Amino acid sequence: PSTTDPTPATPRTSCDTLARYEVRAMFFVCGEMASYHRDLVSRMADEGHVVGNHTWSHPLLTRLRRSRIRSEMERTSDVVEKACGDRPEWFRAPYGAWNRAAFQLGAELGMEPLAWTVDTLDWTEPGTRTIVGRVEDGAAPGVVVLSHDAGGDRSQSVRALRSYLPELLDSGYHVTVPRRQYV
């Protein structure tokens, strides 16, 4: 395949693998990284993925003042809006460290919180097999799997996704992303 083929024979990124299997996912982006990779953030949205807010610089929110938390969220929402055309509707706190201010500010900015139920701990680079095992052991209806697609060498995460995604789909699982329920 040519280098412009959106679904190469061997997918090199998570987006490539998801495209191959026509699966949509959620990508929680840090604004600082997204500002340098707006084309990738646009691709995520163009391919039907949900792009969420993961703060500007990935700080521990429980140690920040409200004004800094708001700035982290707003700056990221601005970058996502520029890349995708819409502001994010979902927010994930770095390290899963939530506090009242993060919940309140997220709501004020029109975002709902989302966390995970299976942590692959892929950021520790435990090996592709270990990541696959963690996903397969935790697979169940309604499970939210946490994987990382940035912030270092993510080749193990990409290889793991290439392995477990088709297996889960062949086993009858359906991958879905949450949708906002407006009243």
PDB file of C-alpha atoms in Angstrom:
ATOM      1  CA  PRO A   1       0.000   0.000   0.000  1.00  0.00           C
ATOM      2  CA  SER A   2       1.031   3.601  -0.525  1.00  0.00           C
ATOM      3  CA  THR A   3       1.929   5.867   2.358  1.00  0.00           C
ATOM      4  CA  THR A   4      -1.399   7.668   1.910  1.00  0.00           C
ATOM      5  CA  ASP A   5      -3.441   4.487   2.390  1.00  0.00           C
ATOM      6  CA  PRO A   6      -5.539   5.117   5.557  1.00  0.00           C
ATOM      7  CA  THR A   7      -5.549   1.410   6.459  1.00  0.00           C
ATOM      8  CA  PRO A   8      -2.100   0.003   5.702  1.00  0.00           C
ATOM      9  CA  ALA A   9      -1.484  -3.758   5.698  1.00  0.00           C
ATOM     10  CA  THR A  10       0.224  -3.455   9.081  1.00  0.00           C
ATOM     11  CA  PRO A  11      -1.402  -0.647  11.066  1.00  0.00           C
ATOM     12  CA  ARG A  12       1.189   1.636  12.623  1.00  0.00           C
ATOM     13  CA  THR A  13      -1.063   3.616  14.942  1.00  0.00           C
ATOM     14  CA  SER A  14      -4.120   2.966  17.064  1.00  0.00           C
ATOM     15  CA  CYS A  15      -6.142   5.031  14.588  1.00  0.00           C
ATOM     16  CA  ASP A  16      -4.982   2.747  11.753  1.00  0.00           C
ATOM     17  CA  THR A  17      -6.077  -0.373  13.675  1.00  0.00           C
ATOM     18  CA  LEU A  18      -9.414   1.130  14.672  1.00  0.00           C
ATOM     19  CA  ALA A  19     -10.047   2.160  11.045  1.00  0.00           C
ATOM     20  CA  ARG A  20      -9.258  -1.338   9.799  1.00  0.00           C
ATOM     21  CA  TYR A  21     -11.950  -2.818  12.061  1.00  0.00           C
ATOM     22  CA  GLU A  22     -14.345   0.145  11.719  1.00  0.00           C
ATOM     23  CA  VAL A  23     -14.327   0.686  15.476  1.00  0.00           C
ATOM     24  CA  ARG A  24     -14.812   4.035  17.169  1.00  0.00           C
ATOM     25  CA  ALA A  25     -13.007   4.927  20.380  1.00  0.00           C
ATOM     26  CA  MET A  26     -12.524   7.816  22.768  1.00  0.00           C
ATOM     27  CA  PHE A  27      -9.269   9.733  22.769  1.00  0.00           C
ATOM     28  CA  PHE A  28      -8.644  11.968  25.759  1.00  0.00           C
ATOM     29  CA  VAL A  29      -6.049  14.464  24.620  1.00  0.00           C
ATOM     30  CA  CYS A  30      -3.750  16.789  26.491  1.00  0.00           C
ATOM     31  CA  GLY A  31      -3.968  20.231  24.934  1.00  0.00           C
ATOM     32  CA  GLU A  32      -0.229  20.775  24.943  1.00  0.00           C
ATOM     33  CA  MET A  33       0.310  17.703  22.724  1.00  0.00           C
ATOM     34  CA  ALA A  34      -2.835  18.276  20.686  1.00  0.00           C
ATOM     35  CA  SER A  35      -1.680  21.778  19.797  1.00  0.00           C
ATOM     36  CA  TYR A  36       1.331  20.251  18.024  1.00  0.00           C
ATOM     37  CA  HIS A  37      -0.667  17.454  16.398  1.00  0.00           C
ATOM     38  CA  ARG A  38      -3.898  19.130  15.293  1.00  0.00           C
ATOM     39  CA  ASP A  39      -3.931  17.037  12.124  1.00  0.00           C
ATOM     40  CA  LEU A  40      -4.092  13.841  14.197  1.00  0.00           C
ATOM     41  CA  VAL A  41      -6.821  15.279  16.453  1.00  0.00           C
ATOM     42  CA  SER A  42      -8.771  16.262  13.313  1.00  0.00           C
ATOM     43  CA  ARG A  43      -8.306  12.734  11.952  1.00  0.00           C
ATOM     44  CA  MET A  44      -9.720  11.284  15.170  1.00  0.00           C
ATOM     45  CA  ALA A  45     -12.867  13.371  14.850  1.00  0.00           C
ATOM     46  CA  ASP A  46     -13.148  12.863  11.082  1.00  0.00           C
ATOM     47  CA  GLU A  47     -13.063   9.093  11.584  1.00  0.00           C
ATOM     48  CA  GLY A  48     -15.870   9.226  14.145  1.00  0.00           C
ATOM     49  CA  HIS A  49     -13.866   8.945  17.350  1.00  0.00           C
ATOM     50  CA  VAL A  50     -14.848  10.974  20.385  1.00  0.00           C
ATOM     51  CA  VAL A  51     -12.185  13.478  21.397  1.00  0.00           C
ATOM     52  CA  GLY A  52     -12.210  14.314  25.085  1.00  0.00           C
ATOM     53  CA  ASN A  53     -10.363  16.726  27.360  1.00  0.00           C
ATOM     54  CA  HIS A  54      -7.447  15.440  29.459  1.00  0.00           C
ATOM     55  CA  THR A  55      -6.145  18.880  30.569  1.00  0.00           C
ATOM     56  CA  TRP A  56      -3.418  20.970  28.999  1.00  0.00           C
ATOM     57  CA  SER A  57      -0.308  19.576  30.708  1.00  0.00           C
ATOM     58  CA  HIS A  58      -1.494  16.464  32.622  1.00  0.00           C
ATOM     59  CA  PRO A  59      -1.104  17.872  36.176  1.00  0.00           C
ATOM     60  CA  LEU A  60      -2.357  16.325  39.383  1.00  0.00           C
ATOM     61  CA  LEU A  61      -5.582  18.316  39.697  1.00  0.00           C
ATOM     62  CA  THR A  62      -6.039  17.641  43.396  1.00  0.00           C
ATOM     63  CA  ARG A  63      -3.031  19.897  44.068  1.00  0.00           C
ATOM     64  CA  LEU A  64      -4.162  22.845  41.936  1.00  0.00           C
ATOM     65  CA  ARG A  65      -6.257  25.915  42.600  1.00  0.00           C
ATOM     66  CA  ARG A  66      -9.587  26.208  40.827  1.00  0.00           C
ATOM     67  CA  SER A  67      -8.277  28.899  38.477  1.00  0.00           C
ATOM     68  CA  ARG A  68      -5.447  26.659  37.257  1.00  0.00           C
ATOM     69  CA  ILE A  69      -7.793  23.675  36.790  1.00  0.00           C
ATOM     70  CA  ARG A  70     -10.126  25.897  34.751  1.00  0.00           C
ATOM     71  CA  SER A  71      -7.218  27.119  32.629  1.00  0.00           C
ATOM     72  CA  GLU A  72      -6.014  23.553  31.996  1.00  0.00           C
ATOM     73  CA  MET A  73      -9.493  22.522  30.869  1.00  0.00           C
ATOM     74  CA  GLU A  74     -10.354  25.646  28.862  1.00  0.00           C
ATOM     75  CA  ARG A  75      -7.089  25.755  26.911  1.00  0.00           C
ATOM     76  CA  THR A  76      -7.500  22.120  25.925  1.00  0.00           C
ATOM     77  CA  SER A  77     -11.127  22.612  24.932  1.00  0.00           C
ATOM     78  CA  ASP A  78     -10.037  25.534  22.741  1.00  0.00           C
ATOM     79  CA  VAL A  79      -7.454  23.401  20.908  1.00  0.00           C
ATOM     80  CA  VAL A  80      -9.912  20.539  20.425  1.00  0.00           C
ATOM     81  CA  GLU A  81     -12.532  22.933  19.074  1.00  0.00           C
ATOM     82  CA  LYS A  82     -10.054  24.383  16.579  1.00  0.00           C
ATOM     83  CA  ALA A  83      -9.035  20.917  15.397  1.00  0.00           C
ATOM     84  CA  CYS A  84     -12.466  19.260  15.402  1.00  0.00           C
ATOM     85  CA  GLY A  85     -15.025  22.033  15.143  1.00  0.00           C
ATOM     86  CA  ASP A  86     -16.668  21.141  18.455  1.00  0.00           C
ATOM     87  CA  ARG A  87     -15.708  21.512  22.089  1.00  0.00           C
ATOM     88  CA  PRO A  88     -15.192  18.266  23.990  1.00  0.00           C
ATOM     89  CA  GLU A  89     -18.162  16.896  25.888  1.00  0.00           C
ATOM     90  CA  TRP A  90     -16.132  14.514  28.061  1.00  0.00           C
ATOM     91  CA  PHE A  91     -13.340  15.013  30.562  1.00  0.00           C
ATOM     92  CA  ARG A  92     -10.888  12.590  32.188  1.00  0.00           C
ATOM     93  CA  ALA A  93      -8.741  13.661  35.116  1.00  0.00           C
ATOM     94  CA  PRO A  94      -5.037  12.835  34.853  1.00  0.00           C
ATOM     95  CA  TYR A  95      -4.129   9.855  37.055  1.00  0.00           C
ATOM     96  CA  GLY A  96      -7.845   9.407  37.772  1.00  0.00           C
ATOM     97  CA  ALA A  97      -7.376  11.982  40.539  1.00  0.00           C
ATOM     98  CA  TRP A  98     -10.699  13.759  40.816  1.00  0.00           C
ATOM     99  CA  ASN A  99     -11.820  16.361  43.291  1.00  0.00           C
ATOM    100  CA  ARG A 100     -14.914  18.493  43.738  1.00  0.00           C
ATOM    101  CA  ALA A 101     -13.382  21.420  41.831  1.00  0.00           C
ATOM    102  CA  ALA A 102     -12.562  19.230  38.811  1.00  0.00           C
ATOM    103  CA  PHE A 103     -16.113  17.847  38.702  1.00  0.00           C
ATOM    104  CA  GLN A 104     -17.680  21.302  39.117  1.00  0.00           C
ATOM    105  CA  LEU A 105     -15.444  23.039  36.585  1.00  0.00           C
ATOM    106  CA  GLY A 106     -15.888  20.251  34.060  1.00  0.00           C
ATOM    107  CA  ALA A 107     -19.663  20.620  34.395  1.00  0.00           C
ATOM    108  CA  GLU A 108     -19.439  24.418  34.082  1.00  0.00           C
ATOM    109  CA  LEU A 109     -17.503  23.920  30.837  1.00  0.00           C
ATOM    110  CA  GLY A 110     -20.144  21.517  29.505  1.00  0.00           C
ATOM    111  CA  MET A 111     -18.241  18.282  30.052  1.00  0.00           C
ATOM    112  CA  GLU A 112     -19.134  15.045  31.763  1.00  0.00           C
ATOM    113  CA  PRO A 113     -16.523  13.045  33.643  1.00  0.00           C
ATOM    114  CA  LEU A 114     -15.448   9.621  32.447  1.00  0.00           C
ATOM    115  CA  ALA A 115     -13.115   7.125  34.055  1.00  0.00           C
ATOM    116  CA  TRP A 116     -12.011   3.576  33.248  1.00  0.00           C
ATOM    117  CA  THR A 117     -12.623   0.122  34.673  1.00  0.00           C
ATOM    118  CA  VAL A 118      -9.632  -1.738  33.172  1.00  0.00           C
ATOM    119  CA  ASP A 119      -6.223  -0.099  33.339  1.00  0.00           C
ATOM    120  CA  THR A 120      -3.739  -1.743  30.989  1.00  0.00           C
ATOM    121  CA  LEU A 121      -0.870   0.089  32.711  1.00  0.00           C
ATOM    122  CA  ASP A 122       0.616   0.224  29.225  1.00  0.00           C
ATOM    123  CA  TRP A 123       2.519   3.402  30.091  1.00  0.00           C
ATOM    124  CA  THR A 124       4.855   1.211  32.191  1.00  0.00           C
ATOM    125  CA  GLU A 125       5.763  -0.703  29.001  1.00  0.00           C
ATOM    126  CA  PRO A 126       5.060  -4.139  30.530  1.00  0.00           C
ATOM    127  CA  GLY A 127       5.154  -5.919  27.171  1.00  0.00           C
ATOM    128  CA  THR A 128       2.542  -6.521  24.513  1.00  0.00           C
ATOM    129  CA  ARG A 129       1.484  -9.898  25.973  1.00  0.00           C
ATOM    130  CA  THR A 130       0.866  -8.406  29.397  1.00  0.00           C
ATOM    131  CA  ILE A 131      -1.263  -5.605  27.960  1.00  0.00           C
ATOM    132  CA  VAL A 132      -3.295  -8.091  25.906  1.00  0.00           C
ATOM    133  CA  GLY A 133      -3.765 -10.282  28.985  1.00  0.00           C
ATOM    134  CA  ARG A 134      -5.020  -7.385  31.081  1.00  0.00           C
ATOM    135  CA  VAL A 135      -7.606  -6.446  28.471  1.00  0.00           C
ATOM    136  CA  GLU A 136      -8.744 -10.027  27.908  1.00  0.00           C
ATOM    137  CA  ASP A 137      -8.954 -10.721  31.670  1.00  0.00           C
ATOM    138  CA  GLY A 138     -11.024  -7.579  32.216  1.00  0.00           C
ATOM    139  CA  ALA A 139     -13.268  -7.858  29.151  1.00  0.00           C
ATOM    140  CA  ALA A 140     -16.957  -7.708  30.018  1.00  0.00           C
ATOM    141  CA  PRO A 141     -19.996  -5.719  28.920  1.00  0.00           C
ATOM    142  CA  GLY A 142     -19.701  -2.053  29.858  1.00  0.00           C
ATOM    143  CA  VAL A 143     -15.974  -2.122  30.572  1.00  0.00           C
ATOM    144  CA  VAL A 144     -13.904   0.963  29.723  1.00  0.00           C
ATOM    145  CA  VAL A 145     -10.311   0.090  28.825  1.00  0.00           C
ATOM    146  CA  LEU A 146      -7.582   2.657  29.459  1.00  0.00           C
ATOM    147  CA  SER A 147      -4.684   2.657  27.000  1.00  0.00           C
ATOM    148  CA  HIS A 148      -2.230   5.352  26.016  1.00  0.00           C
ATOM    149  CA  ASP A 149      -1.439   6.513  22.516  1.00  0.00           C
ATOM    150  CA  ALA A 150       1.074   9.259  23.345  1.00  0.00           C
ATOM    151  CA  GLY A 151       3.606  10.354  25.900  1.00  0.00           C
ATOM    152  CA  GLY A 152       6.413   7.993  25.017  1.00  0.00           C
ATOM    153  CA  ASP A 153       6.997   4.795  23.099  1.00  0.00           C
ATOM    154  CA  ARG A 154       3.552   3.303  22.583  1.00  0.00           C
ATOM    155  CA  SER A 155       4.526   0.535  20.168  1.00  0.00           C
ATOM    156  CA  GLN A 156       3.530  -2.123  22.738  1.00  0.00           C
ATOM    157  CA  SER A 157       0.090  -0.516  23.088  1.00  0.00           C
ATOM    158  CA  VAL A 158      -0.398  -0.423  19.308  1.00  0.00           C
ATOM    159  CA  ARG A 159       0.702  -4.068  18.929  1.00  0.00           C
ATOM    160  CA  ALA A 160      -1.571  -5.084  21.808  1.00  0.00           C
ATOM    161  CA  LEU A 161      -4.591  -3.362  20.219  1.00  0.00           C
ATOM    162  CA  ARG A 162      -3.842  -5.127  16.919  1.00  0.00           C
ATOM    163  CA  SER A 163      -3.951  -8.413  18.837  1.00  0.00           C
ATOM    164  CA  TYR A 164      -6.879  -8.083  21.242  1.00  0.00           C
ATOM    165  CA  LEU A 165      -9.292  -6.006  19.153  1.00  0.00           C
ATOM    166  CA  PRO A 166      -9.985  -8.634  16.465  1.00  0.00           C
ATOM    167  CA  GLU A 167     -10.125 -11.352  19.121  1.00  0.00           C
ATOM    168  CA  LEU A 168     -12.748  -9.458  21.128  1.00  0.00           C
ATOM    169  CA  LEU A 169     -14.763  -8.657  18.018  1.00  0.00           C
ATOM    170  CA  ASP A 170     -14.630 -12.307  16.922  1.00  0.00           C
ATOM    171  CA  SER A 171     -15.843 -13.308  20.408  1.00  0.00           C
ATOM    172  CA  GLY A 172     -18.966 -11.187  19.957  1.00  0.00           C
ATOM    173  CA  TYR A 173     -17.985  -8.024  21.780  1.00  0.00           C
ATOM    174  CA  HIS A 174     -19.129  -4.685  20.374  1.00  0.00           C
ATOM    175  CA  VAL A 175     -17.004  -1.637  21.015  1.00  0.00           C
ATOM    176  CA  THR A 176     -19.049   1.479  21.651  1.00  0.00           C
ATOM    177  CA  VAL A 177     -18.428   4.991  22.884  1.00  0.00           C
ATOM    178  CA  PRO A 178     -20.739   6.755  25.317  1.00  0.00           C
ATOM    179  CA  ARG A 179     -23.165   9.307  23.969  1.00  0.00           C
ATOM    180  CA  ARG A 180     -24.427  12.309  25.879  1.00  0.00           C
ATOM    181  CA  GLN A 181     -28.044  12.116  26.986  1.00  0.00           C
ATOM    182  CA  TYR A 182     -29.607  15.546  26.737  1.00  0.00           C
ATOM    183  CA  VAL A 183     -32.803  16.187  28.641  1.00  0.00           C
TER     184      VAL A 183
END
